[in-house]
mmCIF file of C-alpha atoms in Angstrom:
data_model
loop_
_atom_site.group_PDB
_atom_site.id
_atom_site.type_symbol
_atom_site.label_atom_id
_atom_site.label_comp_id
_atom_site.label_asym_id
_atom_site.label_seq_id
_atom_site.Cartn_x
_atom_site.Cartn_y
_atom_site.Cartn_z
ATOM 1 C CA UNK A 15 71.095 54.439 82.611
ATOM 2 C CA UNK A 16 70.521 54.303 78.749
ATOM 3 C CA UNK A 17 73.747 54.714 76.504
ATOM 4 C CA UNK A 18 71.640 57.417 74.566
ATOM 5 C CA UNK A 19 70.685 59.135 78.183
ATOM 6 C CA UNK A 20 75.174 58.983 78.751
ATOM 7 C CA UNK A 21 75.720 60.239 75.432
ATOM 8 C CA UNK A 22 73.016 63.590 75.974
ATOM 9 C CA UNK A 23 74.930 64.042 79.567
ATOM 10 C CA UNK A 24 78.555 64.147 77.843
ATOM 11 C CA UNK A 25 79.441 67.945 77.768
ATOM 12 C CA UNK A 26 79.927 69.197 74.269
ATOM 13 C CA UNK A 27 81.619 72.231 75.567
ATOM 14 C CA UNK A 28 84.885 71.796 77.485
ATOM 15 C CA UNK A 29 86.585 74.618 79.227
ATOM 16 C CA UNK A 30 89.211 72.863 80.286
ATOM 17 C CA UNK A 31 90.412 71.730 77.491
ATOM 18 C CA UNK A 32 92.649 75.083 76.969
ATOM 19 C CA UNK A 33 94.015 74.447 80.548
ATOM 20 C CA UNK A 34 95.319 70.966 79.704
ATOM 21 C CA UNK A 35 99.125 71.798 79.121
ATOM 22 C CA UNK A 36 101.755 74.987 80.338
ATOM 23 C CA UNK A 37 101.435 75.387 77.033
ATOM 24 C CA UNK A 38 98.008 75.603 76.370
ATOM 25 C CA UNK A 39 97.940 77.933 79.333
ATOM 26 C CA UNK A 40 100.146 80.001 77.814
ATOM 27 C CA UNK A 41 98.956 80.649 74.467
ATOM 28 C CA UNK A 42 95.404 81.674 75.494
ATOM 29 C CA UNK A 43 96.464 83.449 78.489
ATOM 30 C CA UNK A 44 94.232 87.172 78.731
ATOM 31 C CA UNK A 45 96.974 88.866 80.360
ATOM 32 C CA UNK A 46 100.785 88.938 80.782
ATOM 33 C CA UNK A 47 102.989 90.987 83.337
ATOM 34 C CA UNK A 48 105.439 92.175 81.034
ATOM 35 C CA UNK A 49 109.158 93.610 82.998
ATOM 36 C CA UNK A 50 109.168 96.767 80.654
ATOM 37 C CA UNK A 51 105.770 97.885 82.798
ATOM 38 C CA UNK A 52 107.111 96.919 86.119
ATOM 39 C CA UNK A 53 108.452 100.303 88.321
ATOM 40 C CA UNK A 54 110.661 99.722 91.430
ATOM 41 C CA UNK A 55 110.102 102.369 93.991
ATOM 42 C CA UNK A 56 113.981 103.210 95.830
ATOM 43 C CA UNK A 57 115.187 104.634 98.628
ATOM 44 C CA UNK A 58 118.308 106.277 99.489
ATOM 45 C CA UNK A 59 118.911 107.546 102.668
ATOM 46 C CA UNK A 60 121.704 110.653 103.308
ATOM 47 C CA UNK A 61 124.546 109.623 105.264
ATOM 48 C CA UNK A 62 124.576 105.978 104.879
ATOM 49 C CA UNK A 63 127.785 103.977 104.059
ATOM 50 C CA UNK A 64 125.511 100.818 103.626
ATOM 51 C CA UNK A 65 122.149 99.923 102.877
ATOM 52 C CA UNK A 66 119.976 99.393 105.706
ATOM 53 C CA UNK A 67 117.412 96.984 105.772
ATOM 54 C CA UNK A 68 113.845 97.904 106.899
ATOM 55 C CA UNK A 69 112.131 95.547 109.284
ATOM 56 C CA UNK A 70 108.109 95.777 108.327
ATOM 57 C CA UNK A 71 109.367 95.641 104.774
ATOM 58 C CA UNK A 72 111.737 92.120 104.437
ATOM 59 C CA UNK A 73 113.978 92.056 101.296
ATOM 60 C CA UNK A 74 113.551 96.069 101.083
ATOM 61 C CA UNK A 75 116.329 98.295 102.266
ATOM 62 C CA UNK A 76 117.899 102.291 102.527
ATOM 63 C CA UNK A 77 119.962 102.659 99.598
ATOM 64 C CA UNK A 78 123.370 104.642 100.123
ATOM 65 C CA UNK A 79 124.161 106.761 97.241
ATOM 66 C CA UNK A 80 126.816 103.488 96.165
ATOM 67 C CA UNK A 81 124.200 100.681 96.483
ATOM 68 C CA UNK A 82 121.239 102.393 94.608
ATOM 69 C CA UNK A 83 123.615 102.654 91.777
ATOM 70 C CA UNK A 84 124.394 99.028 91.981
ATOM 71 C CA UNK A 85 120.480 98.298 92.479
ATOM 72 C CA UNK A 86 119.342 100.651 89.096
ATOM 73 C CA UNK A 87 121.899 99.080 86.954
ATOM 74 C CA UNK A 88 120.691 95.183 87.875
ATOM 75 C CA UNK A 89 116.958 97.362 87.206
ATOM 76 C CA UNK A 90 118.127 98.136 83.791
ATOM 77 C CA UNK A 91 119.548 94.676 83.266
ATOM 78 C CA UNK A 92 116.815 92.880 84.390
ATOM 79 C CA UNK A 93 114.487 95.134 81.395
ATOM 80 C CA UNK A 94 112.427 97.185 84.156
ATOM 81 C CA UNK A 95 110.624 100.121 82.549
ATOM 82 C CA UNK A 96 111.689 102.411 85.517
ATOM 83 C CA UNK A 97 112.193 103.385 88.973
ATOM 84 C CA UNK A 98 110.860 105.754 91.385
ATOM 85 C CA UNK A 99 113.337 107.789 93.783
ATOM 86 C CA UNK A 100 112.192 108.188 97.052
ATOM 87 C CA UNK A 101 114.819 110.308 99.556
ATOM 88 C CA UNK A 102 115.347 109.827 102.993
ATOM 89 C CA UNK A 103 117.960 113.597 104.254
ATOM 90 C CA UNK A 104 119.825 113.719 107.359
ATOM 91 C CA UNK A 105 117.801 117.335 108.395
ATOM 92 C CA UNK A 106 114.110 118.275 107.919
ATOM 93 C CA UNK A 107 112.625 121.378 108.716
ATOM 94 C CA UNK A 108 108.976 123.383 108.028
ATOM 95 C CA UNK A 109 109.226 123.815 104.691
ATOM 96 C CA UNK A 110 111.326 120.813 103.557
ATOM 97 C CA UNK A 111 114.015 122.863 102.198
ATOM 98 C CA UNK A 112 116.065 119.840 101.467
ATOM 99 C CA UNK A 113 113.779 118.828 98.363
ATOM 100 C CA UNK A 114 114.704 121.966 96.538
ATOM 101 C CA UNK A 115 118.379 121.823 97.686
ATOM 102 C CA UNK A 116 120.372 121.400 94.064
ATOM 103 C CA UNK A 117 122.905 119.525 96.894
ATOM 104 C CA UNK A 118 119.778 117.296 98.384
ATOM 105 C CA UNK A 119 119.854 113.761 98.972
ATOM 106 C CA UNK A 120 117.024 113.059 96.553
ATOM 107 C CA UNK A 121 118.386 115.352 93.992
ATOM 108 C CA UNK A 122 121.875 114.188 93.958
ATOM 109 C CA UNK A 123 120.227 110.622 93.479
ATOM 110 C CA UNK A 124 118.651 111.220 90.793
ATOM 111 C CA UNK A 125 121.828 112.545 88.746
ATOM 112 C CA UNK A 126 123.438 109.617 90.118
ATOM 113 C CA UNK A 127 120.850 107.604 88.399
ATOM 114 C CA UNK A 128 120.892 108.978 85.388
ATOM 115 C CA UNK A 129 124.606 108.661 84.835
ATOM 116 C CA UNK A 130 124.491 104.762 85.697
ATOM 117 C CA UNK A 131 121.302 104.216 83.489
ATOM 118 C CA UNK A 132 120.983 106.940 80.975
ATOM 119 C CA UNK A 133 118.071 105.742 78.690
ATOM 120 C CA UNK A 134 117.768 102.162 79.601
ATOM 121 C CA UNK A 135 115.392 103.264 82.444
ATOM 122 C CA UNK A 136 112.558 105.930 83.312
ATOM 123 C CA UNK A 137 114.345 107.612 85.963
ATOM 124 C CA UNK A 138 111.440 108.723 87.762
ATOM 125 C CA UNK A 139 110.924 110.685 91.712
ATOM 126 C CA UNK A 140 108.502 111.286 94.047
ATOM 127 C CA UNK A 141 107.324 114.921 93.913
ATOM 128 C CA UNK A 142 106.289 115.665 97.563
ATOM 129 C CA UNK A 143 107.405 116.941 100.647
ATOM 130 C CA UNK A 144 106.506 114.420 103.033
ATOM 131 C CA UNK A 145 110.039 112.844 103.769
ATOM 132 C CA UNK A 146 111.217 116.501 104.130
ATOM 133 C CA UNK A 147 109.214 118.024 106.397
ATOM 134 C CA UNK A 148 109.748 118.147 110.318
ATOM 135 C CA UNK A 149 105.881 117.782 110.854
ATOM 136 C CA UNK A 150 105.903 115.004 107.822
ATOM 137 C CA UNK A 151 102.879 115.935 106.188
ATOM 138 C CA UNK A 152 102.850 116.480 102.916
ATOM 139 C CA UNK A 153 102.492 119.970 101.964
ATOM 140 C CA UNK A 154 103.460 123.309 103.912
ATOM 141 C CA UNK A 155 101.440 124.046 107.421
ATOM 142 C CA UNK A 156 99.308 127.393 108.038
ATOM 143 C CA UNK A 157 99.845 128.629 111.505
ATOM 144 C CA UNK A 158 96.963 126.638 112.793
ATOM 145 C CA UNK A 159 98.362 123.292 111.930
ATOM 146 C CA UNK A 160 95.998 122.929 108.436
ATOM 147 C CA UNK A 161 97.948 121.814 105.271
ATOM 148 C CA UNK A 162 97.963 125.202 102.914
ATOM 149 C CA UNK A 163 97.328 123.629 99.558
ATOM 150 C CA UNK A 164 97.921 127.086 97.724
ATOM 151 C CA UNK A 165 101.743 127.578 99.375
ATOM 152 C CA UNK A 166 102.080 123.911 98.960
ATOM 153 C CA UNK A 167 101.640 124.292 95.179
ATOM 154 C CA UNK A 168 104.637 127.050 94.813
ATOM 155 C CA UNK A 169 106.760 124.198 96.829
ATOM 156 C CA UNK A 170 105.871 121.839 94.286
ATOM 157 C CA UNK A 171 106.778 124.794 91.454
ATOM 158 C CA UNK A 172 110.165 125.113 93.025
ATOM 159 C CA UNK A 173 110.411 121.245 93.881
ATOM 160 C CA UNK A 174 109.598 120.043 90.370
ATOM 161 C CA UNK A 175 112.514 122.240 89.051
ATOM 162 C CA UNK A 176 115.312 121.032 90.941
ATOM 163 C CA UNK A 177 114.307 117.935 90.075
ATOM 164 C CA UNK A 178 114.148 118.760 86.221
ATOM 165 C CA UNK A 179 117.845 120.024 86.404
ATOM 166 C CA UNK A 180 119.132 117.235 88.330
ATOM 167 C CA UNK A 181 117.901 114.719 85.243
ATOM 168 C CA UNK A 182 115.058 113.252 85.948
ATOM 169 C CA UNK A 183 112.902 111.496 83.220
ATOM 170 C CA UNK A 184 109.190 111.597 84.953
ATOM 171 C CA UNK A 185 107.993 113.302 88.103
ATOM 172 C CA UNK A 186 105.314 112.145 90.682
ATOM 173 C CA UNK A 187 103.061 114.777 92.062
ATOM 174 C CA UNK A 188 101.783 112.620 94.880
ATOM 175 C CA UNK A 189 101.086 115.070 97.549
ATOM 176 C CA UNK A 190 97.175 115.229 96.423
ATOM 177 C CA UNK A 191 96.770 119.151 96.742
ATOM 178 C CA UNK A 192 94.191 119.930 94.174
ATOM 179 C CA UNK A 193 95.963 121.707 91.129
ATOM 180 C CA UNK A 194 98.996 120.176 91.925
ATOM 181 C CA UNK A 195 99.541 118.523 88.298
ATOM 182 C CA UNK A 196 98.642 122.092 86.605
ATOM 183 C CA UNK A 197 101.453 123.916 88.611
ATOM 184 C CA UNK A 198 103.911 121.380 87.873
ATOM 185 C CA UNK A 199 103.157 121.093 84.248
ATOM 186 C CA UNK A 200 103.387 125.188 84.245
ATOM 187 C CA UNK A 201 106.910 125.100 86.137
ATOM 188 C CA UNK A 202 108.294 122.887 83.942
ATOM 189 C CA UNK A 203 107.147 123.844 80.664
ATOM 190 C CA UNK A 204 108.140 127.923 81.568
ATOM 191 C CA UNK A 205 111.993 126.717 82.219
ATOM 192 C CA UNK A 206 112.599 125.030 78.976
ATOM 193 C CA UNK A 207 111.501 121.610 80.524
ATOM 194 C CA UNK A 208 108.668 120.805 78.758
ATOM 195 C CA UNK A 209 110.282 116.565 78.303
ATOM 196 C CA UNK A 210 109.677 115.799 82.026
ATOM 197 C CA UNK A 211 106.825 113.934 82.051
ATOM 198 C CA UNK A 212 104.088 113.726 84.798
ATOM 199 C CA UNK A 213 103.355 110.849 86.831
ATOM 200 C CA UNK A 214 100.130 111.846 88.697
ATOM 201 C CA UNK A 215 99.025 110.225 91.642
ATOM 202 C CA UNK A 216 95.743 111.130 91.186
ATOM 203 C CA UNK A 217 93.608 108.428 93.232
ATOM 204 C CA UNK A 218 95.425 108.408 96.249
ATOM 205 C CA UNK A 219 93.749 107.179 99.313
ATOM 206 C CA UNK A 220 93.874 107.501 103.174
ATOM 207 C CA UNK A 221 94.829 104.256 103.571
ATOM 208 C CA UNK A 222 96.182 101.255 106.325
ATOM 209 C CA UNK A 223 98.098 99.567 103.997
ATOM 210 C CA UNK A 224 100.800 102.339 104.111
ATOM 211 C CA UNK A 225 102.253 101.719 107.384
ATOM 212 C CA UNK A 226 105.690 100.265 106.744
ATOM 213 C CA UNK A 227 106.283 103.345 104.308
ATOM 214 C CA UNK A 228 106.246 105.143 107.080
ATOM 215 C CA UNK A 229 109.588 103.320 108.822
ATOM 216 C CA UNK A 230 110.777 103.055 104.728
ATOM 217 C CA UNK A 231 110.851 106.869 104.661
ATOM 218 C CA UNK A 232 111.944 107.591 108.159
ATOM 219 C CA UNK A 233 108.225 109.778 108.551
ATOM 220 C CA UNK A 234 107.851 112.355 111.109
ATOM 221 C CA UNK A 235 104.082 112.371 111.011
ATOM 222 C CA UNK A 236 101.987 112.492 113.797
ATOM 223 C CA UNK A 237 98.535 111.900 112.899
ATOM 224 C CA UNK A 238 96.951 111.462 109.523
ATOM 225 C CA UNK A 239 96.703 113.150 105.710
ATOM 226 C CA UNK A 240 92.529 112.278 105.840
ATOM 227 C CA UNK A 241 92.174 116.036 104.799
ATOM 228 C CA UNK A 242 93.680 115.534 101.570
ATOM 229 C CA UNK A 243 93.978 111.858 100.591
ATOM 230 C CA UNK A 244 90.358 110.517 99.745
ATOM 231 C CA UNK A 245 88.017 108.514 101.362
ATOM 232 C CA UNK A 246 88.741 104.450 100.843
ATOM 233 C CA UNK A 247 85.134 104.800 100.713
ATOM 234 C CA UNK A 248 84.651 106.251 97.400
ATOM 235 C CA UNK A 249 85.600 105.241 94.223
ATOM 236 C CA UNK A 250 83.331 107.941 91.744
ATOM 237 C CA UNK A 251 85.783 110.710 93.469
ATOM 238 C CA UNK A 252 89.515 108.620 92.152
ATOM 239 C CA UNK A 253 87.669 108.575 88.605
ATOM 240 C CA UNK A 254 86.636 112.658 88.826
ATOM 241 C CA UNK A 255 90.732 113.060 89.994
ATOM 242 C CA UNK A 256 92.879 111.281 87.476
ATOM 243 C CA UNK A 257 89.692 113.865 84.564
ATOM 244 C CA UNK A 258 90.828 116.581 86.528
ATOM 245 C CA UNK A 259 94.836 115.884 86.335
ATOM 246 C CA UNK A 260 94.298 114.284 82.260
ATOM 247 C CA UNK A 261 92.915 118.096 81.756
ATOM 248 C CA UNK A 262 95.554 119.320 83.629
ATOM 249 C CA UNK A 263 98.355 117.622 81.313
ATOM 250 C CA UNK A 264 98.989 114.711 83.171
ATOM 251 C CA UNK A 265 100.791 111.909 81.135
ATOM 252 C CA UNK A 266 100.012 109.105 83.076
ATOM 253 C CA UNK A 267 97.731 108.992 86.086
ATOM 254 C CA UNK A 268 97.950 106.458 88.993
ATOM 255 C CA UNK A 269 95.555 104.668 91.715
ATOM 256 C CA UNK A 270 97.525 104.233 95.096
ATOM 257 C CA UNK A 271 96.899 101.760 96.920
ATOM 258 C CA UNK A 272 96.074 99.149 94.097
ATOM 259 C CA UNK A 273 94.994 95.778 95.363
ATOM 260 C CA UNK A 274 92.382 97.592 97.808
ATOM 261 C CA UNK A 275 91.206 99.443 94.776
ATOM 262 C CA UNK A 276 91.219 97.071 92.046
ATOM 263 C CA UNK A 277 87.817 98.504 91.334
ATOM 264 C CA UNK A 278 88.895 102.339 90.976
ATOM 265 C CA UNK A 279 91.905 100.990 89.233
ATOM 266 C CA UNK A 280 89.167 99.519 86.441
ATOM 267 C CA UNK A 281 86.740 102.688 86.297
ATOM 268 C CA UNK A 282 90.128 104.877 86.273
ATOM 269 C CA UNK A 283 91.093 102.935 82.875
ATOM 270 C CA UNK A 284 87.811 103.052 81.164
ATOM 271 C CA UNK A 285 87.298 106.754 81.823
ATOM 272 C CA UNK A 286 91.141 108.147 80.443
ATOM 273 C CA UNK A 287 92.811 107.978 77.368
ATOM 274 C CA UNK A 288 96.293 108.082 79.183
ATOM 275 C CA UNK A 289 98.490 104.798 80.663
ATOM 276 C CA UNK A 290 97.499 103.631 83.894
ATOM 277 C CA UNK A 291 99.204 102.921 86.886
ATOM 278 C CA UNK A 292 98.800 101.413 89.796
ATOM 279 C CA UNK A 293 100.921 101.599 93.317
ATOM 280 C CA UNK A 294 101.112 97.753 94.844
ATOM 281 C CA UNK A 295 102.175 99.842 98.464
ATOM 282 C CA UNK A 296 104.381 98.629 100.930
ATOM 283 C CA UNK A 297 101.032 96.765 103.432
ATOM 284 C CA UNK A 298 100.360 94.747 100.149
ATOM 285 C CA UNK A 299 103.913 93.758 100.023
ATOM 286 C CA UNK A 300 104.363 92.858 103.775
ATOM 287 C CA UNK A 301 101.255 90.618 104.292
ATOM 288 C CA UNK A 302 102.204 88.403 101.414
ATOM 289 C CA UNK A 303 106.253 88.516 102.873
ATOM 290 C CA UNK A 304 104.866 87.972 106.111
ATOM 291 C CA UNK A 305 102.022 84.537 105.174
ATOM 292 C CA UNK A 306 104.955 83.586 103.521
ATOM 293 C CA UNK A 307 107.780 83.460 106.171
ATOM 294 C CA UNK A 308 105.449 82.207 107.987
ATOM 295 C CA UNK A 309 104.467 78.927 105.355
ATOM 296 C CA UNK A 310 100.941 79.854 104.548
ATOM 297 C CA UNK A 311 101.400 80.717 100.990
ATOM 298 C CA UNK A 312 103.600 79.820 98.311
ATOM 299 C CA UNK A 313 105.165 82.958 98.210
ATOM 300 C CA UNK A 314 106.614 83.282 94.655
ATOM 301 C CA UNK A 315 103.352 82.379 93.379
ATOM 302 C CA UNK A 316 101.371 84.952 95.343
ATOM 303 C CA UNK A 317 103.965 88.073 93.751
ATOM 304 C CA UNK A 318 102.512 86.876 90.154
ATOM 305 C CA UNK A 319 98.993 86.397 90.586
ATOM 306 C CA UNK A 320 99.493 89.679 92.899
ATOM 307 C CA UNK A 321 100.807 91.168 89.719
ATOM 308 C CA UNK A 322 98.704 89.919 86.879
ATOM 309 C CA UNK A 323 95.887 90.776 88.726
ATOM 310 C CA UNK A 324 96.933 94.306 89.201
ATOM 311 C CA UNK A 325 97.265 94.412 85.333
ATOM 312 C CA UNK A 326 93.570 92.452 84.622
ATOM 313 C CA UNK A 327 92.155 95.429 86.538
ATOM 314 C CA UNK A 328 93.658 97.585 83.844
ATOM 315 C CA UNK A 329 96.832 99.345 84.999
ATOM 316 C CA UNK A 330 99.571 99.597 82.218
ATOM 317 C CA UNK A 331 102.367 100.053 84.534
ATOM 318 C CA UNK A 332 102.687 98.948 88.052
ATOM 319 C CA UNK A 333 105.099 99.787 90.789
ATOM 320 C CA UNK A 334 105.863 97.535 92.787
ATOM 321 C CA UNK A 335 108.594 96.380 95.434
ATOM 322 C CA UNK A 336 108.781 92.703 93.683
ATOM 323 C CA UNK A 337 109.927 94.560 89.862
ATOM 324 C CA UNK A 338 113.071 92.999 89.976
ATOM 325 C CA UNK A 339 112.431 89.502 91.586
ATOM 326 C CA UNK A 340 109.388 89.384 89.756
ATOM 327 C CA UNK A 341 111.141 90.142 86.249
ATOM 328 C CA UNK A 342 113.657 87.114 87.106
ATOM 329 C CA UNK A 343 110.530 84.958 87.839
ATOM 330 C CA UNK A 344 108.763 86.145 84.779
ATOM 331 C CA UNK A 345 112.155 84.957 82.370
ATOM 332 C CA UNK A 346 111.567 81.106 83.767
#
């Protein structure tokens, strides 16, 4: 081969140049997972002197009322831009009375939350009924068994404003009854509330991946919420829901599940002029635990590229059940 013919064949354009040094890598990175948009999702249980630890969900535990405080001050230190109360009462009923009890497990957290935190964190709770109900589905039943998204709605009204006068920062409609973030936004604003932000989950989706939420939250349901969670199948539908809750005054709106969705998470961001979130759900957490324990992945790897891709998609703020590990690994 001629020397001219090698010197034609030399590429003039290297790529990999910029991928030479950590450095390099670095300073023309796209994307960085910053802790301030990281959420961790909590959960206290009622009654418990310990936490407990739950089985499909390793590292992940039932707060008591003592230990969540310990866990959202180490949140705050760590620079976390919030965390999301989920509570776990003693009693459920029909109606899932204990969510609007002043004296409720979930309410009591959150003032506990705020008075360990005050600012530093966006003290932020799940807005559904769900954990509450005997029947654990998410809304109130009609005598037939159906979800009654109209009764549900006054729940929510009633719901939202215990949780307003317990303290909380930001509240997440994520039952998926249609006008849900309109009723909420009403509620508050009509009782002098009108700095509680909304959270919405507004593409939330009928999906696998939530199994070991289900043991996290103690669930009574029998069945499935396919009646009012969407279709995995369609993605035009999540972009029509976070419009409709944007009109509706949401603040933020959310895609849950996210790694399943990466997709709706994109079209969700190019369609709103709101933050974005995205829910990395408690199946998305257990596979990579489980390839993990189990030596087929470098675990602490998989949580950031988990993570930054999340945030390529587009989502401003993602909760997930790694925020505080991943915060530590993100100061290295």
């Amino acid at each position: 081969m001629s020397e001219e013919r090698r010197e034609l064949e030399t590429p003039l354009v290297r790529p990999r140049r910029l991928r030479r040094t950590p450095a390099l890598r670095r300073m023309v990175a796209e994307h960085h997972v910053v802790p301030s948009s990281l959420v961790l999702p909590v959960f206290v249980r009622e009654g418990l002197a310990e936490p407990h630890p739950i089985s499909s969900m390793p590292g992940v535990v039932q707060h008591s009322r003592d230990s969540l405080k310990r866990a959202v001050a180490e949140a705050a230190e760590l620079g976390l831009g919030g965390v999301m109360l989920f509570g776990i009462p003693e009693h459920k009923d029909a109606t899932g009375s204990g969510a609007i009890d002043p004296g409720g497990v979930l309410n009591l957290a959150i003032t506990d939350v705020v008075a360990e935190v005050g600012d530093q964190l966006t003290v932020m709770s799940d807005l559904c009924l769900d954990e509450f109900t005997d029947h654990g589905h998410c809304g109130l039943l009609t005598p037939d068994g159906e979800v009654d998204n109209d009764q549900t709605l006054a729940a929510y009204a009633e719901m939202v404003l215990a949780q307003a006068a317990a303290g909380v920062d930001m509240v997440g409609p994520s039952g998926m009854m249609d006008g849900q973030v309109a009723v909420v936004r009403q509620a508050l604003d009509a009782a002098a509330h009108s700095h509680v932000s909304i959270l919405a989950y507004s593409a939330k989706y009928a999906s696998a991946f939530f199994g070991p939420f289900r043991e996290a939250v103690d669930s009574s349901l029998v069945g499935d919420r396919k009646t009012y969670q969407q279709d995995p199948a369609n993605a035009v539908e999540g972009v029509r829901e976070a419009l409709l809750d944007v009109e509706q005054g949401a603040d933020i709106v959310m895609v849950k599940p996210a790694l399943a969705f990466l997709d709706v998470v994109r079209r969700v961001r190019d369609a709103v002029d709101v933050p974005v979130a995205a829910y990395n759900i408690s199946g998305e957490y257990s596979m990579v635990e489980a390839a993990a324990a189990n030596g087929w992945i470098d675990r602490e790897a998989a949580i950031l590229e988990t993570l930054t891709s999340i945030h390529r998609a587009g989502a401003d703020v993602i909760l997930t059940y790694w925020a505080a590990e991943a915060a530590r690994l993100l100061r290295r």
